[in-house]
CSV table of C-alpha atoms in Angstrom, one decimal:
chain,number,residue,atom,x,y,z
A,1,MET,CA,-31.8,48.4,-54.9
A,2,PRO,CA,-33.0,44.8,-54.7
A,3,THR,CA,-36.0,44.0,-56.9
A,4,GLU,CA,-36.6,40.6,-55.2
A,5,GLN,CA,-36.5,39.8,-51.5
A,6,VAL,CA,-35.8,36.4,-50.2
A,7,LEU,CA,-36.9,35.9,-46.6
A,8,PRO,CA,-34.5,34.0,-44.3
A,9,LEU,CA,-36.8,31.0,-43.9
A,10,GLU,CA,-37.5,30.9,-47.7
A,11,LEU,CA,-33.8,30.5,-48.1
A,12,ILE,CA,-33.7,27.5,-45.7
A,13,ASP,CA,-36.8,26.0,-47.3
A,14,LYS,CA,-34.9,26.1,-50.7
A,15,CYS,CA,-32.2,24.0,-49.0
A,16,VAL,CA,-34.4,21.1,-48.1
A,17,GLY,CA,-33.0,18.0,-49.9
A,18,SER,CA,-29.5,19.4,-50.3
A,19,LYS,CA,-26.4,19.8,-48.1
A,20,ILE,CA,-26.2,22.5,-45.5
A,21,TRP,CA,-23.6,23.6,-43.0
A,22,VAL,CA,-24.8,24.6,-39.6
A,23,LEU,CA,-22.7,26.6,-37.1
A,24,MET,CA,-23.5,26.6,-33.4
A,25,ASN,CA,-21.2,25.6,-30.5
A,26,GLY,CA,-19.9,22.9,-32.8
A,27,GLU,CA,-20.6,22.5,-36.5
A,28,PHE,CA,-22.7,20.1,-38.5
A,29,VAL,CA,-22.6,19.3,-42.2
A,30,GLY,CA,-25.4,17.2,-43.7
A,31,LYS,CA,-28.4,16.8,-45.9
A,32,LEU,CA,-31.3,18.8,-44.7
A,33,LEU,CA,-34.5,16.7,-44.7
A,34,GLY,CA,-36.8,19.1,-43.0
A,35,PHE,CA,-37.3,21.8,-40.4
A,36,ASP,CA,-40.1,23.3,-38.3
A,37,ASP,CA,-41.1,26.8,-37.0
A,38,TYR,CA,-38.3,26.8,-34.4
A,39,VAL,CA,-35.8,25.8,-37.1
A,40,ASN,CA,-35.2,22.5,-35.4
A,41,MET,CA,-33.8,20.4,-38.2
A,42,VAL,CA,-33.7,16.8,-39.4
A,43,LEU,CA,-30.3,16.1,-41.0
A,44,GLU,CA,-29.1,13.0,-42.7
A,45,ASP,CA,-25.6,11.7,-43.3
A,46,VAL,CA,-24.1,14.2,-40.9
A,47,THR,CA,-20.6,15.1,-40.0
A,48,GLU,CA,-20.3,16.6,-36.5
A,49,ILE,CA,-17.3,18.8,-36.0
A,50,GLU,CA,-16.4,19.5,-32.4
A,51,PRO,CA,-13.7,22.1,-31.9
A,52,GLY,CA,-10.7,20.5,-30.2
A,53,VAL,CA,-12.2,17.1,-30.3
A,54,GLY,CA,-12.6,16.1,-34.0
A,55,LYS,CA,-15.2,14.8,-36.4
A,56,GLN,CA,-17.7,12.0,-36.2
A,57,HIS,CA,-20.3,10.7,-38.6
A,58,LEU,CA,-24.0,10.4,-37.6
A,59,PRO,CA,-26.5,8.7,-39.9
A,60,LYS,CA,-29.6,10.8,-39.0
A,61,LEU,CA,-30.4,13.3,-36.3
A,62,LEU,CA,-32.8,15.9,-35.0
A,63,LEU,CA,-30.9,19.1,-34.2
A,64,ASN,CA,-32.3,21.6,-31.6
A,65,GLY,CA,-32.8,25.0,-33.3
A,66,ASN,CA,-32.3,26.9,-30.1
A,67,ASN,CA,-28.5,27.4,-30.3
A,68,ILE,CA,-28.0,27.8,-34.0
A,69,CYS,CA,-25.9,30.8,-35.1
A,70,MET,CA,-25.7,30.4,-38.8
A,71,MET,CA,-26.7,28.1,-41.6
A,72,ILE,CA,-24.8,28.0,-44.9
A,73,PRO,CA,-26.3,26.3,-48.0
A,74,GLY,CA,-23.9,24.0,-49.9
A,75,GLY,CA,-22.3,22.3,-46.9
A,76,GLU,CA,-18.6,22.8,-47.8
A,77,GLY,CA,-17.8,23.2,-44.1
A,78,GLU,CA,-15.5,20.2,-44.0
A,79,ASP,CA,-13.3,21.8,-46.6
A,80,VAL,CA,-13.1,25.4,-45.6
A,81,TRP,CA,-10.9,24.9,-42.5
A,82,GLU,CA,-8.6,22.3,-44.0
A,83,GLU,CA,-4.9,23.1,-44.4
B,1,MET,CA,-45.9,2.3,-12.9
B,2,SER,CA,-44.4,1.4,-16.2
B,3,MET,CA,-43.3,4.2,-18.6
B,4,GLN,CA,-45.9,3.1,-21.1
B,5,GLU,CA,-48.9,4.0,-18.9
B,6,ARG,CA,-48.7,7.8,-19.1
B,7,ASP,CA,-51.6,10.0,-18.4
B,8,PRO,CA,-53.0,11.1,-21.8
B,9,LYS,CA,-54.1,14.4,-20.3
B,10,LEU,CA,-50.5,15.4,-19.6
B,11,GLU,CA,-49.4,18.5,-21.5
B,12,ASN,CA,-47.3,17.1,-24.3
B,13,GLY,CA,-46.4,20.3,-26.2
B,14,PRO,CA,-47.1,20.8,-29.9
B,15,GLU,CA,-48.9,17.8,-31.4
B,16,PRO,CA,-46.5,15.6,-33.4
B,17,THR,CA,-47.6,15.1,-37.0
B,18,ALA,CA,-46.2,12.6,-39.5
B,19,ASP,CA,-46.8,14.0,-43.0
B,20,SER,CA,-43.2,14.4,-44.1
B,21,ASP,CA,-39.6,14.3,-43.0
B,22,ASP,CA,-40.0,17.2,-40.5
B,23,PRO,CA,-38.8,17.1,-36.9
B,24,SER,CA,-41.9,15.6,-35.4
B,25,ALA,CA,-42.1,12.9,-38.0
B,26,PHE,CA,-38.5,12.0,-37.2
B,27,LEU,CA,-39.3,11.8,-33.5
B,28,GLY,CA,-42.1,9.3,-34.3
B,29,GLU,CA,-39.8,7.3,-36.5
B,30,ILE,CA,-37.1,6.8,-33.9
B,31,THR,CA,-39.2,6.0,-30.8
B,32,GLY,CA,-38.5,2.5,-29.6
B,33,GLN,CA,-35.0,2.6,-31.2
B,34,VAL,CA,-31.5,3.0,-29.7
B,35,VAL,CA,-30.6,6.7,-29.8
B,36,THR,CA,-27.7,9.0,-28.8
B,37,VAL,CA,-28.7,12.3,-27.1
B,38,LYS,CA,-26.2,15.1,-26.8
B,39,LEU,CA,-26.8,17.9,-24.3
B,40,ASN,CA,-25.7,21.5,-24.7
B,41,THR,CA,-23.1,20.8,-22.0
B,42,GLY,CA,-21.5,18.1,-24.2
B,43,ILE,CA,-22.6,15.2,-22.0
B,44,VAL,CA,-23.9,12.3,-24.2
B,45,PHE,CA,-26.5,9.7,-23.2
B,46,THR,CA,-27.5,6.6,-25.1
B,47,GLY,CA,-30.4,4.3,-24.5
B,48,ASN,CA,-33.7,3.0,-25.8
B,49,LEU,CA,-36.0,6.0,-26.7
B,50,ASN,CA,-39.2,5.4,-24.9
B,51,SER,CA,-40.9,8.6,-25.8
B,52,VAL,CA,-40.4,12.2,-27.0
B,53,ASP,CA,-42.7,15.2,-27.0
B,54,GLY,CA,-42.9,18.4,-28.9
B,55,TYR,CA,-40.6,20.1,-26.3
B,56,MET,CA,-37.9,17.5,-27.1
B,57,ASN,CA,-38.4,16.2,-23.5
B,58,ILE,CA,-37.1,12.6,-23.7
B,59,ALA,CA,-37.6,9.4,-21.8
B,60,LEU,CA,-34.7,7.0,-22.2
B,61,GLU,CA,-34.6,3.3,-21.0
B,62,GLY,CA,-31.3,1.7,-20.1
B,63,CYS,CA,-29.6,5.0,-20.2
B,64,ARG,CA,-25.8,5.2,-20.2
B,65,GLU,CA,-23.9,8.4,-19.6
B,66,TYR,CA,-20.7,9.5,-21.4
B,67,VAL,CA,-18.5,12.5,-20.6
B,68,ASP,CA,-15.9,13.5,-23.1
B,69,GLY,CA,-16.7,10.2,-24.9
B,70,ASN,CA,-15.9,8.1,-21.9
B,71,TYR,CA,-18.4,5.9,-20.1
B,72,ARG,CA,-19.4,7.3,-16.7
B,73,GLY,CA,-22.2,5.0,-15.6
B,74,SER,CA,-25.5,3.4,-16.2
B,75,LEU,CA,-28.6,5.3,-15.1
B,76,GLY,CA,-31.5,3.0,-15.9
B,77,ASP,CA,-34.7,4.9,-16.8
B,78,THR,CA,-34.2,8.6,-17.2
B,79,PHE,CA,-36.1,11.8,-18.2
B,80,ILE,CA,-34.2,14.5,-20.0
B,81,ARG,CA,-35.8,18.0,-20.1
B,82,GLY,CA,-35.9,19.1,-23.7
B,83,ASN,CA,-34.3,22.5,-23.3
B,84,ASN,CA,-30.9,20.9,-22.6
B,85,VAL,CA,-30.9,18.8,-25.7
B,86,GLU,CA,-28.6,19.7,-28.6
B,87,TYR,CA,-29.5,16.7,-30.8
B,88,VAL,CA,-31.1,13.3,-30.9
B,89,SER,CA,-29.4,10.9,-33.2
B,90,ARG,CA,-30.5,7.5,-34.4
B,91,GLY,CA,-28.2,4.7,-33.3
B,92,LYS,CA,-25.2,4.7,-31.0
B,93,SER,CA,-22.4,7.2,-31.7
B,94,GLU,CA,-19.2,5.6,-32.9
B,95,HIS,CA,-16.9,7.8,-30.7
B,96,LEU,CA,-18.2,6.5,-27.4
B,97,ARG,CA,-15.8,4.4,-25.4
B,98,GLY,CA,-17.0,1.7,-23.0
């Protein structure tokens, strides 16, 4: 039985300032600078991974929260699928 | 009518604030700069960001369209409805050809 509950948005709030891995249609790995109530996010130093297309670097972007499936703190997304 | 002279009474969505590095502050920071906008369909537009509102509706000047990274044409001044936007990125994406 858990003694301490961490709400989903609290978890994301703890990630502000550190790397995060975002899964949607494609994937994004970058430093989370901020987010709003819709979980639209500002990411910095981003790698966009498009399935079947490849990777590209983007310096800073605003990501629409509407299509986000999953967010993983740590941002090791570039390494997990390698091999 | 130039794109600068917008009716201030138009509904602009949630009011942008600029207190930190949150989404609305970023939108204020990049207006007037060259941006790359990617839609959910994968189509990419670049141009000078004239304005954005809280719905992520976007007005682009000198808009260029890219499909699968290839240049498809110049569209001039465009309006992009915010619900189609996947991201707005500062600068021009390096993967675009032409």
